[in-house]
mmCIF file of C-alpha atoms in Angstrom:
data_model
loop_
_atom_site.group_PDB
_atom_site.id
_atom_site.type_symbol
_atom_site.label_atom_id
_atom_site.label_comp_id
_atom_site.label_asym_id
_atom_site.label_seq_id
_atom_site.Cartn_x
_atom_site.Cartn_y
_atom_site.Cartn_z
ATOM 1 C CA MET A 10 108.690 128.917 90.103
ATOM 2 C CA PHE A 11 105.325 127.349 89.193
ATOM 3 C CA ALA A 12 104.822 125.649 92.529
ATOM 4 C CA HIS A 13 104.486 128.864 94.485
ATOM 5 C CA GLU A 14 103.533 131.503 91.944
ATOM 6 C CA LYS A 15 100.153 130.163 90.870
ATOM 7 C CA THR A 16 99.136 133.397 89.162
ATOM 8 C CA SER A 17 102.409 133.842 87.280
ATOM 9 C CA ARG A 18 102.352 134.254 83.494
ATOM 10 C CA PRO A 19 106.062 134.626 82.657
ATOM 11 C CA PHE A 20 105.493 133.872 78.963
ATOM 12 C CA ALA A 21 102.335 135.921 78.510
ATOM 13 C CA ASN A 22 103.855 138.149 75.836
ATOM 14 C CA LEU A 23 105.750 135.390 74.004
ATOM 15 C CA THR A 24 102.833 134.406 71.816
ATOM 16 C CA THR A 25 105.103 133.335 68.952
ATOM 17 C CA LEU A 26 107.336 131.157 71.131
ATOM 18 C CA GLU A 27 107.890 127.729 69.554
ATOM 19 C CA VAL A 28 110.493 126.030 71.792
ATOM 20 C CA LEU A 29 110.524 126.125 75.599
ATOM 21 C CA ASP A 30 113.076 124.258 77.742
ATOM 22 C CA LEU A 31 112.322 124.120 81.481
ATOM 23 C CA SER A 32 114.508 121.135 82.336
ATOM 24 C CA TYR A 33 116.554 120.948 85.567
ATOM 25 C CA ASN A 34 114.368 123.464 87.429
ATOM 26 C CA ASN A 35 113.305 121.200 90.298
ATOM 27 C CA PHE A 36 109.589 121.775 89.618
ATOM 28 C CA ASP A 37 107.306 119.469 91.574
ATOM 29 C CA THR A 38 103.945 120.652 90.239
ATOM 30 C CA MET A 39 102.729 122.150 87.013
ATOM 31 C CA THR A 40 99.762 124.346 86.188
ATOM 32 C CA SER A 41 98.397 125.476 82.877
ATOM 33 C CA LEU A 42 98.599 129.163 83.753
ATOM 34 C CA PRO A 43 102.193 129.814 82.539
ATOM 35 C CA PHE A 44 101.404 128.221 79.168
ATOM 36 C CA GLU A 45 98.365 130.266 78.306
ATOM 37 C CA ASN A 46 98.685 132.117 74.995
ATOM 38 C CA LEU A 47 101.506 129.777 73.835
ATOM 39 C CA THR A 48 99.414 128.385 71.005
ATOM 40 C CA ASN A 49 102.435 128.314 68.663
ATOM 41 C CA LEU A 50 104.577 126.235 70.996
ATOM 42 C CA THR A 51 105.844 123.097 69.213
ATOM 43 C CA SER A 52 108.530 121.820 71.622
ATOM 44 C CA LEU A 53 108.345 121.573 75.424
ATOM 45 C CA TYR A 54 111.128 120.108 77.559
ATOM 46 C CA LEU A 55 110.384 119.357 81.217
ATOM 47 C CA SER A 56 113.062 116.755 81.897
ATOM 48 C CA PHE A 57 114.882 116.216 85.200
ATOM 49 C CA ASN A 58 112.342 117.875 87.465
ATOM 50 C CA ARG A 59 110.258 116.377 90.289
ATOM 51 C CA ILE A 60 106.880 116.665 88.601
ATOM 52 C CA SER A 61 104.322 114.160 89.943
ATOM 53 C CA THR A 62 101.148 115.256 88.161
ATOM 54 C CA ILE A 63 100.197 117.179 85.057
ATOM 55 C CA PRO A 64 96.743 118.741 84.646
ATOM 56 C CA ASP A 65 94.659 118.113 81.528
ATOM 57 C CA SER A 66 94.385 121.845 80.984
ATOM 58 C CA LEU A 67 98.136 122.216 80.416
ATOM 59 C CA PHE A 68 98.097 120.308 77.131
ATOM 60 C CA LYS A 69 94.883 122.020 76.122
ATOM 61 C CA CYS A 70 96.790 125.331 76.073
ATOM 62 C CA ILE A 71 99.431 124.009 73.644
ATOM 63 C CA PRO A 72 97.519 122.005 71.006
ATOM 64 C CA ASN A 73 100.253 122.379 68.348
ATOM 65 C CA LEU A 74 102.935 120.670 70.417
ATOM 66 C CA ARG A 75 105.065 118.220 68.407
ATOM 67 C CA LYS A 76 107.866 117.359 70.840
ATOM 68 C CA LEU A 77 107.441 116.629 74.552
ATOM 69 C CA ARG A 78 110.130 115.538 76.981
ATOM 70 C CA LEU A 79 109.108 114.429 80.476
ATOM 71 C CA ASN A 80 111.903 111.961 81.122
ATOM 72 C CA SER A 81 113.618 111.547 84.501
ATOM 73 C CA ASN A 82 111.034 113.242 86.687
ATOM 74 C CA ARG A 83 111.293 110.405 89.226
ATOM 75 C CA LYS A 84 107.770 111.025 90.563
ATOM 76 C CA LEU A 85 105.678 111.059 87.413
ATOM 77 C CA GLY A 86 103.675 107.824 87.525
ATOM 78 C CA LYS A 87 100.643 108.813 85.468
ATOM 79 C CA LEU A 88 99.799 111.031 82.533
ATOM 80 C CA PRO A 89 96.475 112.832 82.021
ATOM 81 C CA GLU A 90 94.349 110.713 79.677
ATOM 82 C CA LYS A 91 92.154 113.586 78.566
ATOM 83 C CA GLY A 92 95.150 115.920 78.266
ATOM 84 C CA LEU A 93 97.065 113.672 75.853
ATOM 85 C CA GLY A 94 93.964 113.655 73.698
ATOM 86 C CA PHE A 95 94.568 117.351 72.962
ATOM 87 C CA LEU A 96 98.035 116.623 71.503
ATOM 88 C CA ARG A 97 96.887 115.461 68.093
ATOM 89 C CA ASN A 98 100.087 116.715 66.402
ATOM 90 C CA LEU A 99 102.555 115.061 68.787
ATOM 91 C CA GLU A 100 105.483 113.468 66.916
ATOM 92 C CA ARG A 101 108.058 112.741 69.646
ATOM 93 C CA LEU A 102 107.621 111.804 73.311
ATOM 94 C CA ASN A 103 110.192 110.912 75.943
ATOM 95 C CA LEU A 104 108.937 109.363 79.197
ATOM 96 C CA GLU A 105 111.892 107.172 80.122
ATOM 97 C CA ASP A 106 113.083 106.871 83.710
ATOM 98 C CA ASN A 107 109.718 107.640 85.274
ATOM 99 C CA PRO A 108 107.953 105.405 87.844
ATOM 100 C CA LEU A 109 105.017 104.437 85.629
ATOM 101 C CA GLN A 110 101.938 102.801 87.114
ATOM 102 C CA CYS A 111 101.251 99.869 84.776
ATOM 103 C CA THR A 112 97.934 98.973 86.397
ATOM 104 C CA CYS A 113 94.541 98.258 84.904
ATOM 105 C CA GLU A 114 93.603 101.883 85.547
ATOM 106 C CA GLU A 115 96.373 102.913 83.174
ATOM 107 C CA GLU A 116 95.499 100.383 80.478
ATOM 108 C CA TRP A 117 94.435 103.314 78.319
ATOM 109 C CA PHE A 118 98.064 104.566 78.269
ATOM 110 C CA TYR A 119 99.357 101.227 76.987
ATOM 111 C CA ASP A 120 96.638 101.276 74.314
ATOM 112 C CA TRP A 121 97.521 104.887 73.485
ATOM 113 C CA VAL A 122 101.225 104.029 73.079
ATOM 114 C CA VAL A 123 100.441 101.028 70.858
ATOM 115 C CA SER A 124 97.958 102.915 68.688
ATOM 116 C CA ASN A 125 100.263 105.919 68.213
ATOM 117 C CA GLN A 126 103.556 104.146 67.480
ATOM 118 C CA THR A 127 103.093 104.697 63.768
ATOM 119 C CA LYS A 128 102.992 108.492 64.033
ATOM 120 C CA THR A 129 104.831 109.223 67.304
ATOM 121 C CA LEU A 130 108.445 108.374 68.086
ATOM 122 C CA PHE A 131 108.724 107.233 71.702
ATOM 123 C CA TYR A 132 112.288 107.754 72.877
ATOM 124 C CA ASN A 133 113.754 104.574 74.366
ATOM 125 C CA LEU A 134 110.390 102.890 74.856
ATOM 126 C CA SER A 135 112.195 99.959 76.461
ATOM 127 C CA ASN A 136 113.088 102.295 79.358
ATOM 128 C CA TYR A 137 109.469 103.104 80.215
ATOM 129 C CA GLY A 138 109.785 101.165 83.476
ATOM 130 C CA CYS A 139 106.921 100.058 85.719
ATOM 131 C CA VAL A 140 106.807 100.274 89.502
ATOM 132 C CA ALA A 141 103.355 98.714 89.865
ATOM 133 C CA PRO A 142 101.818 96.192 89.962
ATOM 134 C CA GLU A 143 104.328 93.881 91.633
ATOM 135 C CA ARG A 144 104.432 91.413 88.732
ATOM 136 C CA LEU A 145 105.664 94.197 86.401
ATOM 137 C CA VAL A 146 108.297 95.718 88.691
ATOM 138 C CA HIS A 147 111.599 95.976 86.789
ATOM 139 C CA LYS A 148 109.673 95.474 83.560
ATOM 140 C CA THR A 149 108.430 98.002 81.011
ATOM 141 C CA ILE A 150 105.156 99.271 79.671
ATOM 142 C CA LEU A 151 105.632 96.889 76.737
ATOM 143 C CA ASP A 152 105.209 93.962 79.136
ATOM 144 C CA PHE A 153 101.753 95.125 80.153
ATOM 145 C CA ASP A 154 99.116 92.417 79.516
ATOM 146 C CA ALA A 155 95.545 93.401 80.317
ATOM 147 C CA GLU A 156 94.263 89.833 80.166
ATOM 148 C CA ALA A 157 97.014 88.446 82.407
ATOM 149 C CA GLN A 158 96.305 91.154 84.982
ATOM 150 C CA GLY A 159 92.597 90.399 84.921
ATOM 151 C CA CYS A 160 91.675 93.859 83.655
ATOM 152 C CA HIS A 161 88.900 92.333 81.589
ATOM 153 C CA ASP A 162 87.772 89.909 84.243
ATOM 154 C CA LYS A 163 84.000 89.863 83.827
ATOM 155 C CA THR A 164 83.288 87.923 86.985
ATOM 156 C CA GLY A 165 82.035 91.073 88.655
ATOM 157 C CA ILE A 166 79.864 91.902 85.663
ATOM 158 C CA HIS A 167 78.485 88.374 85.561
ATOM 159 C CA LEU A 168 77.765 88.501 89.287
ATOM 160 C CA ALA A 169 76.026 91.854 88.877
ATOM 161 C CA ILE A 170 73.934 90.543 85.975
ATOM 162 C CA SER A 171 73.085 87.391 87.917
ATOM 163 C CA ALA A 172 72.108 89.441 90.954
ATOM 164 C CA ALA A 173 69.955 91.698 88.774
ATOM 165 C CA LEU A 174 68.249 88.687 87.181
ATOM 166 C CA LEU A 175 67.618 87.134 90.584
ATOM 167 C CA LEU A 176 66.164 90.435 91.771
ATOM 168 C CA VAL A 177 63.892 90.620 88.711
ATOM 169 C CA ILE A 178 62.803 86.997 89.212
ATOM 170 C CA PHE A 179 62.160 87.700 92.888
ATOM 171 C CA LEU A 180 60.101 90.809 92.126
ATOM 172 C CA VAL A 181 58.133 88.990 89.426
ATOM 173 C CA GLY A 182 57.583 86.144 91.870
ATOM 174 C CA VAL A 183 56.330 88.586 94.502
ATOM 175 C CA LEU A 184 53.963 90.239 92.013
ATOM 176 C CA VAL A 185 52.683 86.913 90.685
ATOM 177 C CA GLY A 186 52.392 85.574 94.218
ATOM 178 C CA TYR A 187 50.361 88.603 95.257
ATOM 179 C CA ARG A 188 48.203 88.511 92.143
ATOM 180 C CA TYR A 189 47.416 84.805 92.573
ATOM 181 C CA ARG A 190 47.780 84.591 96.347
ATOM 182 C CA TRP A 191 44.344 83.059 96.801
ATOM 183 C CA TYR A 192 45.017 80.401 94.153
ATOM 184 C CA ILE A 193 48.190 79.535 96.025
ATOM 185 C CA LYS A 194 46.463 79.429 99.408
ATOM 186 C CA TYR A 195 43.662 77.366 97.932
ATOM 187 C CA GLY A 196 46.123 74.936 96.342
ATOM 188 C CA CYS A 197 48.036 74.600 99.608
ATOM 189 C CA PHE A 198 44.803 73.883 101.430
ATOM 190 C CA VAL A 199 43.734 71.215 98.923
ATOM 191 C CA ILE A 200 47.153 69.516 99.073
ATOM 192 C CA LYS A 201 47.159 69.647 102.867
ATOM 193 C CA ALA A 202 43.591 68.390 103.083
ATOM 194 C CA ARG A 203 44.127 65.522 100.659
ATOM 195 C CA PHE A 204 47.313 64.561 102.474
ATOM 196 C CA HIS A 205 45.132 64.055 105.515
ATOM 197 C CA GLY A 206 42.627 61.990 103.556
ATOM 198 C CA TYR A 207 40.226 64.682 102.289
ATOM 199 C CA GLN A 208 38.375 63.982 99.045
ATOM 200 C CA ALA A 209 36.201 66.479 97.197
ATOM 201 C CA LEU A 210 32.592 65.957 98.244
ATOM 202 C CA ARG A 211 30.628 66.143 95.004
ATOM 203 C CA ASP A 212 27.566 64.214 96.116
ATOM 204 C CA GLU A 213 24.954 66.811 96.995
ATOM 205 C CA ASN A 214 23.192 64.286 99.241
ATOM 206 C CA LEU A 215 26.185 64.015 101.601
ATOM 207 C CA GLN A 216 25.488 65.675 104.930
ATOM 208 C CA LYS A 217 27.225 68.983 105.656
ATOM 209 C CA LYS A 218 27.622 70.568 109.066
ATOM 210 C CA PHE A 219 26.108 73.881 107.927
ATOM 211 C CA ASP A 220 23.672 74.979 105.261
ATOM 212 C CA ALA A 221 25.598 78.163 104.543
ATOM 213 C CA PHE A 222 28.738 79.994 105.550
ATOM 214 C CA VAL A 223 28.113 83.753 105.802
ATOM 215 C CA SER A 224 30.849 86.001 104.433
ATOM 216 C CA TYR A 225 30.422 89.649 105.452
ATOM 217 C CA ASN A 226 32.220 92.771 106.569
ATOM 218 C CA HIS A 227 32.349 93.375 110.317
ATOM 219 C CA ASN A 228 30.425 96.636 109.796
ATOM 220 C CA ASP A 229 27.414 94.523 108.779
ATOM 221 C CA ARG A 230 27.406 92.266 111.839
ATOM 222 C CA ALA A 231 24.326 94.041 113.246
ATOM 223 C CA TRP A 232 22.428 93.236 110.026
ATOM 224 C CA VAL A 233 23.531 89.597 110.293
ATOM 225 C CA MET A 234 22.442 89.300 113.915
ATOM 226 C CA ASN A 235 19.212 91.325 113.668
ATOM 227 C CA GLU A 236 18.006 90.406 110.182
ATOM 228 C CA LEU A 237 19.715 87.345 108.713
ATOM 229 C CA VAL A 238 19.867 85.020 111.731
ATOM 230 C CA PRO A 239 16.255 85.537 112.899
ATOM 231 C CA HIS A 240 14.767 85.049 109.413
ATOM 232 C CA ILE A 241 16.976 82.157 108.251
ATOM 233 C CA GLU A 242 17.555 80.182 111.452
ATOM 234 C CA GLU A 243 14.397 80.907 113.457
ATOM 235 C CA GLU A 244 11.478 81.347 111.040
ATOM 236 C CA GLY A 245 9.745 78.772 108.834
ATOM 237 C CA ASP A 246 12.153 76.393 107.103
ATOM 238 C CA ALA A 247 15.135 76.855 109.384
ATOM 239 C CA PHE A 248 18.697 76.660 108.065
ATOM 240 C CA ARG A 249 21.933 76.302 109.997
ATOM 241 C CA LEU A 250 24.331 79.201 109.313
ATOM 242 C CA CYS A 251 28.078 79.215 109.917
ATOM 243 C CA LEU A 252 29.005 82.545 111.544
ATOM 244 C CA ASP A 253 32.515 83.650 112.423
ATOM 245 C CA TYR A 254 31.720 85.069 115.851
ATOM 246 C CA ARG A 255 29.878 81.913 116.836
ATOM 247 C CA ASP A 256 31.288 78.948 114.923
ATOM 248 C CA PHE A 257 34.968 79.654 114.248
ATOM 249 C CA VAL A 258 37.373 77.469 116.248
ATOM 250 C CA PRO A 259 39.077 79.635 118.900
ATOM 251 C CA GLY A 260 42.856 79.794 118.520
ATOM 252 C CA ALA A 261 42.918 78.300 115.012
ATOM 253 C CA PRO A 262 44.488 80.327 112.163
ATOM 254 C CA ILE A 263 41.879 82.530 110.525
ATOM 255 C CA THR A 264 42.640 81.085 107.076
ATOM 256 C CA ASP A 265 41.981 77.567 108.363
ATOM 257 C CA ASN A 266 38.740 78.715 109.974
ATOM 258 C CA ILE A 267 37.566 80.323 106.728
ATOM 259 C CA VAL A 268 38.467 77.413 104.461
ATOM 260 C CA ASN A 269 37.074 74.773 106.821
ATOM 261 C CA SER A 270 33.850 76.742 107.242
ATOM 262 C CA ILE A 271 33.397 77.022 103.473
ATOM 263 C CA TYR A 272 33.950 73.295 102.990
ATOM 264 C CA ASP A 273 31.762 72.378 105.972
ATOM 265 C CA SER A 274 28.865 74.328 104.416
ATOM 266 C CA ARG A 275 26.671 73.550 101.420
ATOM 267 C CA LYS A 276 26.589 77.193 100.374
ATOM 268 C CA THR A 277 28.443 80.451 100.899
ATOM 269 C CA ILE A 278 26.376 83.623 101.285
ATOM 270 C CA CYS A 279 28.337 86.780 100.446
ATOM 271 C CA LEU A 280 26.833 89.987 101.842
ATOM 272 C CA VAL A 281 28.269 92.467 99.365
ATOM 273 C CA THR A 282 28.915 96.107 100.270
ATOM 274 C CA GLU A 283 31.673 98.506 99.262
ATOM 275 C CA GLU A 284 33.419 97.876 102.583
ATOM 276 C CA PHE A 285 33.126 94.126 101.995
ATOM 277 C CA LEU A 286 34.895 94.479 98.641
ATOM 278 C CA LYS A 287 37.767 96.387 100.290
ATOM 279 C CA SER A 288 38.449 93.667 102.862
ATOM 280 C CA GLU A 289 41.263 91.191 102.199
ATOM 281 C CA TRP A 290 39.553 88.482 104.252
ATOM 282 C CA CYS A 291 36.278 88.976 102.421
ATOM 283 C CA GLU A 292 38.166 88.728 99.135
ATOM 284 C CA MET A 293 39.648 85.438 100.297
ATOM 285 C CA GLU A 294 36.214 84.077 101.194
ATOM 286 C CA VAL A 295 34.772 85.005 97.783
ATOM 287 C CA GLN A 296 37.764 83.526 95.972
ATOM 288 C CA MET A 297 37.652 80.290 97.969
ATOM 289 C CA ALA A 298 33.972 79.852 97.195
ATOM 290 C CA THR A 299 34.500 80.441 93.470
ATOM 291 C CA TYR A 300 37.514 78.120 93.404
ATOM 292 C CA ARG A 301 35.397 75.456 95.038
ATOM 293 C CA LEU A 302 32.845 75.992 92.269
ATOM 294 C CA PHE A 303 35.594 75.566 89.684
ATOM 295 C CA ASP A 304 37.366 72.635 91.380
ATOM 296 C CA GLU A 305 34.365 70.586 92.494
ATOM 297 C CA GLN A 306 31.704 71.973 90.140
ATOM 298 C CA VAL A 307 29.605 72.680 93.215
ATOM 299 C CA ASP A 308 27.251 75.664 92.965
ATOM 300 C CA VAL A 309 27.897 77.184 96.364
ATOM 301 C CA LEU A 310 27.861 80.955 95.945
ATOM 302 C CA ILE A 311 24.856 83.125 96.807
ATOM 303 C CA LEU A 312 25.409 86.849 96.257
ATOM 304 C CA VAL A 313 23.377 89.274 98.355
ATOM 305 C CA PHE A 314 23.928 92.974 97.654
ATOM 306 C CA LEU A 315 23.064 95.064 100.706
ATOM 307 C CA GLU A 316 23.660 98.322 98.822
ATOM 308 C CA ASP A 317 24.234 99.638 95.311
ATOM 309 C CA ILE A 318 27.787 98.844 94.172
ATOM 310 C CA PRO A 319 29.516 100.974 91.481
ATOM 311 C CA ASP A 320 31.305 99.056 88.718
ATOM 312 C CA ARG A 321 34.702 100.452 89.777
ATOM 313 C CA ALA A 322 34.392 98.660 93.121
ATOM 314 C CA LEU A 323 34.121 95.283 91.358
ATOM 315 C CA HIS A 324 37.257 95.518 89.217
ATOM 316 C CA ARG A 325 39.174 93.119 91.549
ATOM 317 C CA TYR A 326 36.375 90.550 91.414
ATOM 318 C CA GLN A 327 36.289 89.351 87.810
ATOM 319 C CA ARG A 328 34.798 85.983 88.742
ATOM 320 C CA MET A 329 32.043 87.664 90.728
ATOM 321 C CA ARG A 330 31.234 89.935 87.780
ATOM 322 C CA ARG A 331 30.963 86.925 85.491
ATOM 323 C CA LEU A 332 28.729 85.227 88.050
ATOM 324 C CA MET A 333 26.466 88.272 88.123
ATOM 325 C CA CYS A 334 26.088 88.029 84.347
ATOM 326 C CA LYS A 335 25.210 84.320 84.399
ATOM 327 C CA ARG A 336 22.951 83.873 87.422
ATOM 328 C CA THR A 337 20.472 85.792 89.515
ATOM 329 C CA TYR A 338 21.693 87.581 92.608
ATOM 330 C CA LEU A 339 19.685 89.069 95.465
ATOM 331 C CA GLU A 340 19.402 92.703 96.478
ATOM 332 C CA TRP A 341 18.339 93.894 99.899
ATOM 333 C CA PRO A 342 15.163 95.877 99.155
ATOM 334 C CA LYS A 343 14.734 99.480 100.157
ATOM 335 C CA ASP A 344 10.965 99.027 100.327
ATOM 336 C CA PRO A 345 9.993 97.196 103.585
ATOM 337 C CA GLN A 346 7.039 95.580 101.793
ATOM 338 C CA GLU A 347 9.458 93.679 99.538
ATOM 339 C CA LYS A 348 11.487 92.150 102.391
ATOM 340 C CA ALA A 349 9.204 89.120 102.793
ATOM 341 C CA LEU A 350 9.815 88.208 99.143
ATOM 342 C CA PHE A 351 13.568 88.717 99.644
ATOM 343 C CA TRP A 352 13.678 86.192 102.511
ATOM 344 C CA GLU A 353 11.606 83.714 100.546
ATOM 345 C CA ARG A 354 13.955 83.941 97.569
ATOM 346 C CA LEU A 355 17.028 83.569 99.803
ATOM 347 C CA LYS A 356 15.582 80.401 101.368
ATOM 348 C CA ASP A 357 14.780 79.063 97.904
ATOM 349 C CA ALA A 358 18.429 79.613 96.955
ATOM 350 C CA LEU A 359 19.521 77.702 100.055
ATOM 351 C CA LYS A 360 17.226 74.812 99.127
ATOM 352 C CA THR A 361 18.593 74.382 95.604
ATOM 353 C CA GLY A 362 20.984 71.566 94.741
ATOM 354 C CA ASP A 363 24.700 72.145 94.593
ATOM 355 C CA ARG A 364 25.240 71.042 90.976
ATOM 356 C CA PRO A 365 25.247 74.001 88.547
ATOM 357 C CA PRO A 366 24.578 73.700 84.807
ATOM 358 C CA ILE A 367 27.809 72.959 82.927
ATOM 359 C CA GLU A 368 27.696 76.226 80.979
ATOM 360 C CA ASN A 369 27.627 78.206 84.218
ATOM 361 C CA ILE A 370 30.896 76.860 85.586
ATOM 362 C CA ILE A 371 33.379 79.717 85.822
#
């Protein structure tokens, strides 16, 4: 009747009905529709049918139910967890001779049976047979053991937590590695160099290949070629500059070229512009020079500002900002009459010794 007549309400007018026996009717499915308005129903018998599933909504319609028989349905392996929660007044339940699924998914049913034994009489509980899992075939719901079946196995949870921790450690490592990437590169260079016999050259009288390595943005190459090189290398007291386009070793990694050029030069001249501060390679060159100052206590850095730089552009260069507070830096003059003094001051900076005062070490 209920399998094919989904809209049927045969008991719609029986609002005072208390006992309903639908046993031996060969039902294979149940819906809540026939039980609407049966709020006074206290006993429901559905034995000896072929019911396989029961919707949660069915029990919601009959909250005052005290007796429920579902025995011998042959296909009923599971009960609705949420639906049984509506039957707060249930006193007697018969589920014997049903193919119950005694799996971890149905652990709640075992817990529900155990917790309700004091107020609900379960007919022939020893006949609540299990058909799954295999270890409980021919046994009953009372033989269910969550621990033995591994229902509370936390291996998966532990693996998930471990994976999450490894992911967090990896992400932190990536962030720290990025934040201190130049420290790491510098440290690797020092280890590599000392492995090959390098020792920090702290004696300012030792001969260097270049007087100064020039760190600049490629947009300023014309200024380097037309202004810096002629005045520093060709006029008056000449100095030998290390320039990327001229002195880098062809085919060598750019990081090796930069580091070797810095350490082959007495000084490092940084031509600071906003574009310079945005360049990763320029950042590396500044950091390497300041690390050399820290590691060897060698005053190597000469800052030359080719344009006005807003404070926001310097937020990544904390060491440079501290340097600017502690020592004089040069600014490319806008007035052509001041350029001669600029070149004289730059050459004076190149002539100075490499040892800074102790209080000026970063």
